[in-house]
Structure formats: structure tokens, C-alpha cells
Short mmCIF file of C-alpha atoms in Angstrom, two decimals:
data_model
loop_
_atom_site.label_atom_id
_atom_site.label_comp_id
_atom_site.label_asym_id
_atom_site.label_seq_id
_atom_site.Cartn_x
_atom_site.Cartn_y
_atom_site.Cartn_z
CA UNK A 10 152.10 67.88 162.39
CA UNK A 11 149.10 70.13 162.24
CA UNK A 12 146.10 68.16 163.50
CA UNK A 13 143.88 71.22 163.26
CA UNK A 14 143.72 70.88 159.49
CA UNK A 15 144.63 67.28 158.64
CA UNK A 16 144.87 63.81 160.07
CA UNK A 17 148.07 62.22 161.30
CA UNK A 18 148.82 58.76 159.91
CA UNK A 19 151.38 56.18 160.97
CA UNK A 20 151.53 53.50 158.28
CA UNK A 21 153.73 50.43 158.52
CA UNK A 22 155.05 48.77 155.38
CA UNK A 23 155.94 45.16 156.14
CA UNK A 24 157.24 44.60 152.60
CA UNK A 25 157.77 40.83 152.01
CA UNK A 26 158.10 39.96 155.68
CA UNK A 27 156.08 38.13 158.34
CA UNK A 28 153.47 35.39 157.98
CA UNK A 29 149.72 35.49 158.46
CA UNK A 30 150.16 33.23 161.50
CA UNK A 31 152.42 35.85 163.10
CA UNK A 32 149.95 38.70 162.85
CA UNK A 33 147.84 37.97 165.94
CA UNK A 34 150.87 37.68 168.27
CA UNK A 35 152.27 40.88 166.76
CA UNK A 36 149.02 42.79 167.35
CA UNK A 37 148.82 41.48 170.92
CA UNK A 38 152.32 42.82 171.62
CA UNK A 39 151.51 46.07 169.88
CA UNK A 40 148.40 46.49 172.00
CA UNK A 41 150.44 45.94 175.18
CA UNK A 42 152.82 48.74 174.18
CA UNK A 43 150.28 51.10 172.65
CA UNK A 44 149.83 54.45 174.42
CA UNK A 45 146.52 54.84 176.30
CA UNK A 46 145.58 57.68 173.99
CA UNK A 47 146.80 58.25 170.46
CA UNK A 48 146.54 61.13 168.06
CA UNK A 49 146.84 59.27 164.78
CA UNK A 50 145.33 56.71 162.46
CA UNK A 51 147.38 53.49 162.33
CA UNK A 52 147.74 51.35 159.22
CA UNK A 53 149.73 48.20 158.53
CA UNK A 54 150.34 47.44 154.86
CA UNK A 55 151.01 43.73 154.37
CA UNK A 56 151.34 41.36 151.42
CA UNK A 57 147.87 40.95 149.91
CA UNK A 58 147.46 37.36 151.13
CA UNK A 59 147.76 38.58 154.74
CA UNK A 60 145.24 41.42 154.62
CA UNK A 61 142.26 39.37 155.91
CA UNK A 62 144.29 38.20 158.92
CA UNK A 63 145.39 41.78 159.62
CA UNK A 64 141.81 43.04 159.46
CA UNK A 65 140.67 40.39 161.93
CA UNK A 66 143.50 40.93 164.42
CA UNK A 67 143.72 44.69 163.93
CA UNK A 68 140.23 45.25 165.31
CA UNK A 69 141.66 44.70 168.78
CA UNK A 70 143.57 47.98 168.69
CA UNK A 71 142.02 49.87 165.79
CA UNK A 72 144.69 49.14 163.20
CA UNK A 73 143.55 49.43 159.59
CA UNK A 74 144.84 47.09 156.89
CA UNK A 75 146.43 48.13 153.64
CA UNK A 76 148.02 46.65 150.55
CA UNK A 77 151.49 47.28 149.19
CA UNK A 78 150.66 47.48 145.48
CA UNK A 79 147.76 47.24 143.05
CA UNK A 80 147.23 46.61 139.35
CA UNK A 81 146.11 49.44 137.11
CA UNK A 82 143.76 46.93 135.46
CA UNK A 83 140.31 46.11 136.76
CA UNK A 84 140.38 42.44 135.71
CA UNK A 85 141.62 40.15 132.98
CA UNK A 86 144.57 38.02 131.92
CA UNK A 87 147.18 39.60 134.18
CA UNK A 88 148.70 36.66 136.05
CA UNK A 89 149.95 37.53 139.51
CA UNK A 90 148.30 40.95 139.63
CA UNK A 91 145.81 42.08 142.32
CA UNK A 92 143.09 44.57 141.37
CA UNK A 93 141.63 47.41 143.40
CA UNK A 94 138.30 45.59 143.39
CA UNK A 95 139.93 42.52 144.92
CA UNK A 96 141.64 44.61 147.60
CA UNK A 97 138.37 46.37 148.40
CA UNK A 98 136.50 43.07 148.50
CA UNK A 99 138.75 41.69 151.26
CA UNK A 100 138.54 44.93 153.24
CA UNK A 101 141.74 46.89 152.52
CA UNK A 102 141.33 50.58 153.35
CA UNK A 103 144.72 51.82 152.13
CA UNK A 104 147.30 50.83 149.55
CA UNK A 105 150.83 52.00 148.77
CA UNK A 106 151.61 53.02 145.18
CA UNK A 107 154.87 54.15 143.66
CA UNK A 108 157.16 52.80 146.36
CA UNK A 109 160.81 53.20 145.33
CA UNK A 110 161.27 49.42 145.33
CA UNK A 111 158.45 49.03 142.81
CA UNK A 112 159.99 51.78 140.69
CA UNK A 113 163.49 50.28 140.93
CA UNK A 114 162.81 46.54 140.65
CA UNK A 115 159.71 46.58 138.44
CA UNK A 116 160.36 49.63 136.29
CA UNK A 117 157.23 51.48 137.38
CA UNK A 118 157.05 55.04 136.06
CA UNK A 119 155.04 58.05 137.15
CA UNK A 120 152.25 57.47 134.64
CA UNK A 121 151.71 53.97 136.03
CA UNK A 122 151.68 55.34 139.59
CA UNK A 123 148.97 57.78 138.51
CA UNK A 124 146.89 55.00 136.93
CA UNK A 125 147.18 52.87 140.08
CA UNK A 126 146.16 55.76 142.33
CA UNK A 127 143.08 56.35 140.18
CA UNK A 128 142.20 52.65 140.27
CA UNK A 129 142.29 52.69 144.07
CA UNK A 130 140.23 55.87 144.36
CA UNK A 131 137.58 54.39 142.08
CA UNK A 132 137.10 51.55 144.58
CA UNK A 133 137.14 53.65 147.74
CA UNK A 134 140.69 52.78 148.82
CA UNK A 135 143.02 55.51 150.08
CA UNK A 136 146.26 55.60 148.07
CA UNK A 137 149.55 56.27 149.84
CA UNK A 138 151.54 57.83 146.98
CA UNK A 139 155.32 57.60 147.35
CA UNK A 140 157.72 60.16 145.92
CA UNK A 141 161.40 60.77 146.52
CA UNK A 142 164.81 61.49 145.07
CA UNK A 143 168.01 59.49 144.70
CA UNK A 144 171.26 60.47 146.39
CA UNK A 145 172.65 61.59 143.03
CA UNK A 146 169.65 63.88 142.45
CA UNK A 147 170.02 65.38 145.93
CA UNK A 148 173.72 66.00 145.43
CA UNK A 149 172.92 67.75 142.13
CA UNK A 150 170.42 69.98 143.98
CA UNK A 151 167.54 68.56 141.93
CA UNK A 152 165.45 67.26 144.83
CA UNK A 153 162.47 69.60 144.55
CA UNK A 154 162.42 69.61 140.75
CA UNK A 155 162.26 65.83 140.68
CA UNK A 156 159.84 65.42 143.59
CA UNK A 157 157.56 68.16 142.24
CA UNK A 158 157.34 66.34 138.90
CA UNK A 159 156.47 63.08 140.66
CA UNK A 160 153.70 64.78 142.67
CA UNK A 161 152.22 66.49 139.62
CA UNK A 162 152.29 63.28 137.59
CA UNK A 163 150.79 61.15 140.38
CA UNK A 164 147.92 63.58 140.92
CA UNK A 165 147.16 64.22 137.25
CA UNK A 166 143.42 63.93 136.63
CA UNK A 167 142.60 63.56 140.33
CA UNK A 168 140.12 66.20 141.47
CA UNK A 169 140.02 68.05 144.78
CA UNK A 170 137.36 65.75 146.21
CA UNK A 171 139.48 62.68 145.46
CA UNK A 172 142.58 64.43 146.83
CA UNK A 173 141.01 64.31 150.28
CA UNK A 174 141.54 60.55 150.28
CA UNK A 175 145.12 60.70 149.02
CA UNK A 176 148.18 60.57 151.26
CA UNK A 177 151.60 61.57 149.95
CA UNK A 178 154.68 59.89 151.40
CA UNK A 179 158.07 61.50 150.91
CA UNK A 180 160.66 58.74 150.91
CA UNK A 181 164.17 59.82 149.90
CA UNK A 182 165.52 56.76 148.12
CA UNK A 183 168.93 57.16 149.74
CA UNK A 184 167.37 56.82 153.20
CA UNK A 185 165.29 53.65 152.67
CA UNK A 186 166.66 50.57 154.38
CA UNK A 187 170.10 52.18 154.63
CA UNK A 188 169.86 53.41 158.20
CA UNK A 189 170.43 56.92 156.87
CA UNK A 190 167.75 59.46 157.63
CA UNK A 191 167.14 62.93 156.33
CA UNK A 192 167.50 65.47 159.11
CA UNK A 193 164.25 66.84 160.45
CA UNK A 194 165.03 70.09 158.66
CA UNK A 195 165.70 68.34 155.33
CA UNK A 196 162.52 66.29 155.60
CA UNK A 197 160.46 69.34 156.55
CA UNK A 198 161.86 71.34 153.64
CA UNK A 199 160.77 68.75 151.08
CA UNK A 200 157.38 68.09 152.71
CA UNK A 201 156.74 71.82 152.76
CA UNK A 202 157.72 71.92 149.10
CA UNK A 203 155.31 69.09 148.30
CA UNK A 204 152.50 71.01 149.97
CA UNK A 205 153.42 74.05 147.89
CA UNK A 206 153.11 71.96 144.71
CA UNK A 207 149.68 70.72 145.80
CA UNK A 208 148.70 74.32 146.60
CA UNK A 209 149.54 75.45 143.07
CA UNK A 210 147.34 72.72 141.61
CA UNK A 211 144.36 72.73 143.98
CA UNK A 212 144.52 75.91 146.05
CA UNK A 213 145.29 76.65 149.69
CA UNK A 214 142.50 74.78 151.45
CA UNK A 215 142.98 71.35 149.80
CA UNK A 216 146.76 71.65 150.22
CA UNK A 217 146.35 72.45 153.89
CA UNK A 218 144.21 69.33 154.34
CA UNK A 219 146.41 66.74 152.60
CA UNK A 220 148.50 64.49 154.86
CA UNK A 221 152.18 64.21 153.96
CA UNK A 222 154.21 61.43 155.56
CA UNK A 223 157.94 60.97 155.89
CA UNK A 224 159.17 57.55 154.78
CA UNK A 225 162.93 57.39 155.07
CA UNK A 226 164.01 55.21 158.00
CA UNK A 227 161.78 56.81 160.63
CA UNK A 228 162.30 54.87 163.84
CA UNK A 229 161.66 54.96 167.58
CA UNK A 230 164.63 57.27 168.18
CA UNK A 231 164.00 59.95 165.56
CA UNK A 232 160.20 59.88 165.26
CA UNK A 233 159.50 62.59 167.83
CA UNK A 234 161.78 65.14 166.16
CA UNK A 235 160.53 64.35 162.65
CA UNK A 236 156.88 64.48 163.72
CA UNK A 237 157.43 67.83 165.42
CA UNK A 238 157.84 69.43 161.98
CA UNK A 239 154.77 71.38 160.79
CA UNK A 240 154.45 69.69 157.39
CA UNK A 241 155.24 66.10 158.41
CA UNK A 242 151.90 64.48 159.22
CA UNK A 243 153.07 60.99 160.06
CA UNK A 244 155.35 58.27 158.79
CA UNK A 245 155.56 55.41 156.32
CA UNK A 246 157.54 53.01 158.47
CA UNK A 247 159.62 50.11 157.18
CA UNK A 248 161.79 48.03 159.49
CA UNK A 249 160.52 49.61 162.71
CA UNK A 250 156.95 48.54 161.87
CA UNK A 251 158.04 44.91 162.26
CA UNK A 252 158.88 45.51 165.94
CA UNK A 253 155.76 46.03 168.10
CA UNK A 254 157.49 48.07 170.81
CA UNK A 255 159.26 50.36 168.33
CA UNK A 256 156.12 50.83 166.24
CA UNK A 257 154.16 51.71 169.38
CA UNK A 258 156.83 54.27 170.33
CA UNK A 259 156.44 55.94 166.95
CA UNK A 260 152.66 55.99 167.40
CA UNK A 261 153.13 57.56 170.84
CA UNK A 262 155.32 60.28 169.31
CA UNK A 263 152.22 61.68 167.58
CA UNK A 264 150.77 62.68 170.95
CA UNK A 265 153.02 65.75 171.15
CA UNK A 266 151.40 69.17 171.00
#
């Protein structure tokens, strides 16, 4: 982390878990375990129907609410879709785009991720843009080539002012929900490479200011080591974000100097 130049963000992704009725008890437990001081912004990205409940409960311990996906369309005959305007209207401040599960199960490509990020920015929502390689791509030593392409495609047409509101999350596909985690050195190498890609597009100052998260099975045990890396500015947390005590431990890990 480098808090001198950019903000640290711990974002939980609940995926299709929990109920709206469970949010208040969760936040109460989180608050009990939360460190007295914290050096990060905290976000919980829930299914869209639960965002209002998260906003209401999250005020107790300054937890922002986010969505997990958004339509590229503003409105129209798109049954089941949720627009950026609708997310903004109910108070979402962040939204994940390009998560590997959306890419895998729904066939989302990089051009669609770019369109979704632009839709969010147009409505004042901060996109959390996910990028990452498969195990096969890593074993073929294609990690940076593939991730660099994803970053360039996702940021296409986004100017430096808009970039300030973007967060990039590196989530190696082989480490999501598998219990496997990139070593701190592996994660740092790719996050540093992502920053280098952003630097080539926007210049040194904007690249220095963009927050890059690690999103591959960060948990209470490995968070401190991962967050100690200079180019890892937080985490996109899956399973551990469903456990108040573990999530609080990860938040506390951002207090290191």
C-alpha cells in the first residue's frame, strides 16, 4: 500500500449469498470486531435487491454499498438487467464489472466490461474493474500480456479525470474460490505491471493515484503480507467478507505502516 498517493479499499463481494434480513446482524458483528482506527475505505457489494438494506445498516460503521454487476444499457426492454441509473438512484457508490464469474458464466468480453465501466462513471458510481489470468495462461507465461490487454480494453475511452474514480482489481482466476492464493510476490508483480500499463496510457501521476486491489482468496491469514506490498492497495474479498470477524481482521491489516 502507498497511502501517500492513493486510497486503500477493502471491498467485499458477497456474490449470491446472504439475505437482506441478515445484513443488520452482520454489520453489528462487524462493528464489534472493527479496529478502533482504520486506514481504508470499506465497501460491501451485495445483490442489487439488498443494496438499500446495506446502505441503512452500513451507516453504523461507515461501510459503503456497492453492486455486483450493471447493464451497459440505460433503460429499455432488457428483462432482468439493472442500469447504472437504477443503482445510483438507490444509493450504490461502487459496482464490480468484469468479474471472472460474469466472464465465464455469462460470456462477458472486454468490450462489454468497458461499456459497463463507462455506464457507471456516467452516473457517478465508482467501477471496480476486474482483470486476471487463467492457470493455463500463467503456466504459458502469458499473465502480463493477457492482463495488460484486459486493462487497456477496460479503460479505452476513459479519460484521466474519470480514471480517478476507477479501481482495478487483479483476480487470478485460478485463485478465486479455490483456496489457492498467489504469493505476495506474484500478486505484487502483476499489480506493479498493471500500474505500468496505466502509466503508459495516462502518465506517471494518474498511475500513481489509481488503487489496485488483489482479489484472489485474500483472507484473515494472508491479508497482512499481501497488503504490505507497495502496489497492492486493498482487496476484493470473497468468502472472507461473509464472516464479520475475518473481514474485520482484513480491514485491520490496512493499519500497517
